[in-house]
Amino acid sequence: MQYRTLGNSGAVVSNYALGTMTFGAEATEETSHAILDGYVAAGGNFIDTADVYSAGVSEEIIGRWLAERPDARDRVVLATKGRFPMGTAPNDVGTSRRHLTRALDDSLRRLAVEQIDLYQMHAWDPITPLEETLRFLHDSVSSGKIAYYGFSNFLGWQLTKAVHVAKAFGWSAPVTLQPQYSLLVREIESEIVPASLDAGIGLLPWSPLGGGWLSGKYKRDVPPSGATRLGENPERGMEAWQARNDDPRTWDVIGTVEKIAADHGVSASQVALAWLADRPAVTSVILGARTTEQLADNLAAADLELSPEETDRLTQASQPRVGVYPYGPMAQNQRSRKIEGGR
């Protein structure tokens, strides 16, 4: 395991974080505690959850794990999120001061801690003024309820606006952003990665295996079945089977990953994770696991070093599609110049 600063903060986290969306849903409490134990034993110290994961149950499971291991709280950096609905009333959702006040207090109670190390807005809220949200977060840092804050699923302009509004008012600055990012989903490189680098924001990629596609578990033109996410629901969200199966790029990427994995004698998952952990602006890659076996395999990526040639092969095979403008080669040239001048 390697360690990096949490974005532009002084806190230090492992370069692989433990995501806990499966806790209370796909993983029982006993299995969840075993996953947490295995993760910490491997040197991991960054645990990520959210209030909506299993409707608060994920946070409660982590809270009971911490309570049973008194030394664990001092060792781990604990992150959670608020924004999505935790009830049916109009104010049970969003990033308003009213909703976040209750959401943060509820997360603190479920986790049974006095402070959350990283509190994240789970998504942009088009209704609440950004100033209201940022002032709440600044006040929460000042009161000691949270140490740092960040965002999830923000666009580039939203992140940049938040950074500069906080700076203009002299409020605490954001330190991280959680985007979807993997060899199959690289569109964030056009705007979000540059915005993060410009502001010193650390990226915490979620779905680093593309919803399981990069693990090698799915085969071309063979509908998934069995106890996998797509086997249970082939039309599941952004990783739905049919659309990705029909895209030749999917299989070009998977084929390259599997070839490099075979050369190293490791799993496809480890290759995909190792590539992502070394991308610009990435602080920590969020791993999700249903079982301790899945976790152990994913954590082995920390020991895998890809050669520059292998990294380039993966990068070339997974190049995201962009239009001629504003992200195509000629448009990129318009935004750059040689320091020595000339045509």
Tab-separated table of C-alpha atoms in Angstrom, residues 2-138:
chain	number	residue	atom	x	y	z
A	2	GLN	CA	1.189	3.494	-0.822
A	3	TYR	CA	0.120	6.638	1.032
A	4	ARG	CA	-0.766	10.035	-0.337
A	5	THR	CA	-2.134	13.284	1.017
A	6	LEU	CA	-5.893	13.650	0.893
A	7	GLY	CA	-6.063	16.130	-1.967
A	8	ASN	CA	-4.592	19.454	-0.896
A	9	SER	CA	-4.914	18.649	2.814
A	10	GLY	CA	-2.272	17.375	5.201
A	11	ALA	CA	-4.166	14.176	6.028
A	12	VAL	CA	-2.584	10.972	4.715
A	13	VAL	CA	-4.580	8.124	3.161
A	14	SER	CA	-3.795	4.828	1.448
A	15	ASN	CA	-3.973	4.832	-2.336
A	16	TYR	CA	-6.751	2.252	-2.203
A	17	ALA	CA	-9.856	3.163	-0.206
A	18	LEU	CA	-12.562	0.783	0.951
A	19	GLY	CA	-15.990	1.554	-0.441
A	20	THR	CA	-18.855	0.188	1.623
A	21	MET	CA	-21.938	0.423	-0.586
A	22	THR	CA	-22.301	-3.369	-0.334
A	23	PHE	CA	-22.535	-3.303	3.471
A	24	GLY	CA	-26.017	-4.247	4.622
A	25	ALA	CA	-27.129	-5.047	1.089
A	26	GLU	CA	-24.810	-7.485	-0.693
A	27	ALA	CA	-22.639	-8.185	2.360
A	28	THR	CA	-23.917	-9.172	5.800
A	29	GLU	CA	-22.663	-7.414	8.909
A	30	GLU	CA	-20.372	-10.336	9.719
A	31	THR	CA	-18.897	-10.298	6.213
A	32	SER	CA	-18.649	-6.509	6.273
A	33	HIS	CA	-16.644	-6.593	9.506
A	34	ALA	CA	-14.357	-9.251	8.040
A	35	ILE	CA	-13.829	-7.060	4.959
A	36	LEU	CA	-12.977	-4.091	7.182
A	37	ASP	CA	-10.544	-6.197	9.225
A	38	GLY	CA	-8.858	-7.498	6.085
A	39	TYR	CA	-8.571	-4.055	4.575
A	40	VAL	CA	-6.946	-2.511	7.652
A	41	ALA	CA	-4.641	-5.521	8.064
A	42	ALA	CA	-3.402	-4.907	4.506
A	43	GLY	CA	-2.430	-1.344	5.405
A	44	GLY	CA	-5.557	0.443	4.212
A	45	ASN	CA	-6.709	3.414	6.270
A	46	PHE	CA	-9.402	5.141	4.186
A	47	ILE	CA	-13.044	4.036	4.568
A	48	ASP	CA	-15.770	5.580	2.418
A	49	THR	CA	-19.516	5.302	2.966
A	50	ALA	CA	-22.702	7.399	2.532
A	51	ASP	CA	-25.948	7.920	4.365
A	52	VAL	CA	-27.973	6.404	1.494
A	53	TYR	CA	-25.988	3.163	1.395
A	54	SER	CA	-28.552	0.611	2.554
A	55	ALA	CA	-30.578	3.532	3.973
A	56	GLY	CA	-28.053	4.204	6.733
A	57	VAL	CA	-27.249	0.576	7.535
A	58	SER	CA	-23.759	0.787	6.015
A	59	GLU	CA	-22.875	3.614	8.407
A	60	GLU	CA	-24.327	1.681	11.349
A	61	ILE	CA	-22.270	-1.410	10.484
A	62	ILE	CA	-19.100	0.694	10.355
A	63	GLY	CA	-20.057	2.369	13.633
A	64	ARG	CA	-20.392	-0.971	15.395
A	65	TRP	CA	-17.096	-2.153	13.889
A	66	LEU	CA	-15.355	0.940	15.243
A	67	ALA	CA	-16.963	0.488	18.653
A	68	GLU	CA	-15.634	-3.080	18.885
A	69	ARG	CA	-12.112	-1.961	17.955
A	70	PRO	CA	-11.257	1.115	20.054
A	71	ASP	CA	-7.899	1.676	18.347
A	72	ALA	CA	-9.366	1.631	14.838
A	73	ARG	CA	-10.821	5.144	14.993
A	74	ASP	CA	-7.366	6.667	15.422
A	75	ARG	CA	-5.994	4.624	12.520
A	76	VAL	CA	-8.603	5.179	9.815
A	77	VAL	CA	-9.706	8.213	7.848
A	78	LEU	CA	-13.493	8.073	7.733
A	79	ALA	CA	-15.513	9.542	4.867
A	80	THR	CA	-19.240	9.726	4.281
A	81	LYS	CA	-21.660	11.668	2.094
A	82	GLY	CA	-24.963	13.511	2.211
A	83	ARG	CA	-27.370	14.905	-0.374
A	84	PHE	CA	-29.673	12.140	-1.606
A	85	PRO	CA	-33.136	11.458	-0.108
A	86	MET	CA	-33.321	9.924	3.336
A	87	GLY	CA	-37.077	10.456	3.518
A	88	THR	CA	-40.016	11.521	1.362
A	89	ALA	CA	-40.524	15.135	2.486
A	90	PRO	CA	-39.303	18.074	0.357
A	91	ASN	CA	-36.508	18.906	2.802
A	92	ASP	CA	-35.263	15.315	3.134
A	93	VAL	CA	-32.960	15.813	0.159
A	94	GLY	CA	-30.442	18.282	-1.219
A	95	THR	CA	-27.544	20.363	0.048
A	96	SER	CA	-29.504	23.022	1.903
A	97	ARG	CA	-28.390	23.969	5.391
A	98	ARG	CA	-31.613	22.502	6.735
A	99	HIS	CA	-31.155	19.089	5.172
A	100	LEU	CA	-27.402	18.850	5.687
A	101	THR	CA	-27.668	19.800	9.360
A	102	ARG	CA	-29.840	16.778	9.979
A	103	ALA	CA	-27.971	14.527	7.547
A	104	LEU	CA	-24.599	15.240	9.147
A	105	ASP	CA	-25.892	14.762	12.694
A	106	ASP	CA	-27.550	11.480	11.649
A	107	SER	CA	-24.320	10.246	10.056
A	108	LEU	CA	-22.350	11.128	13.189
A	109	ARG	CA	-24.886	9.211	15.275
A	110	ARG	CA	-24.908	6.128	13.049
A	111	LEU	CA	-21.114	6.054	12.835
A	112	ALA	CA	-20.883	6.749	16.591
A	113	VAL	CA	-18.060	9.267	16.145
A	114	GLU	CA	-17.595	12.889	17.160
A	115	GLN	CA	-16.031	13.971	13.871
A	116	ILE	CA	-16.172	12.818	10.261
A	117	ASP	CA	-12.826	13.187	8.544
A	118	LEU	CA	-14.186	13.822	5.040
A	119	TYR	CA	-17.780	14.904	4.443
A	120	GLN	CA	-18.824	14.889	0.796
A	121	MET	CA	-21.708	16.318	-1.154
A	122	HIS	CA	-22.937	13.251	-3.004
A	123	ALA	CA	-24.001	15.247	-6.075
A	124	TRP	CA	-24.665	18.785	-7.290
A	125	ASP	CA	-27.899	20.390	-6.088
A	126	PRO	CA	-29.386	22.700	-8.745
A	127	ILE	CA	-31.870	24.226	-6.288
A	128	THR	CA	-29.757	25.221	-3.293
A	129	PRO	CA	-27.462	28.255	-3.738
A	130	LEU	CA	-23.870	27.061	-3.719
A	131	GLU	CA	-22.991	29.746	-1.157
A	132	GLU	CA	-25.458	28.210	1.301
A	133	THR	CA	-23.881	24.773	0.950
A	134	LEU	CA	-20.317	25.995	1.202
A	135	ARG	CA	-21.055	28.153	4.246
A	136	PHE	CA	-22.602	25.134	5.973
A	137	LEU	CA	-19.493	23.086	5.213
A	138	HIS	CA	-17.207	25.871	6.442
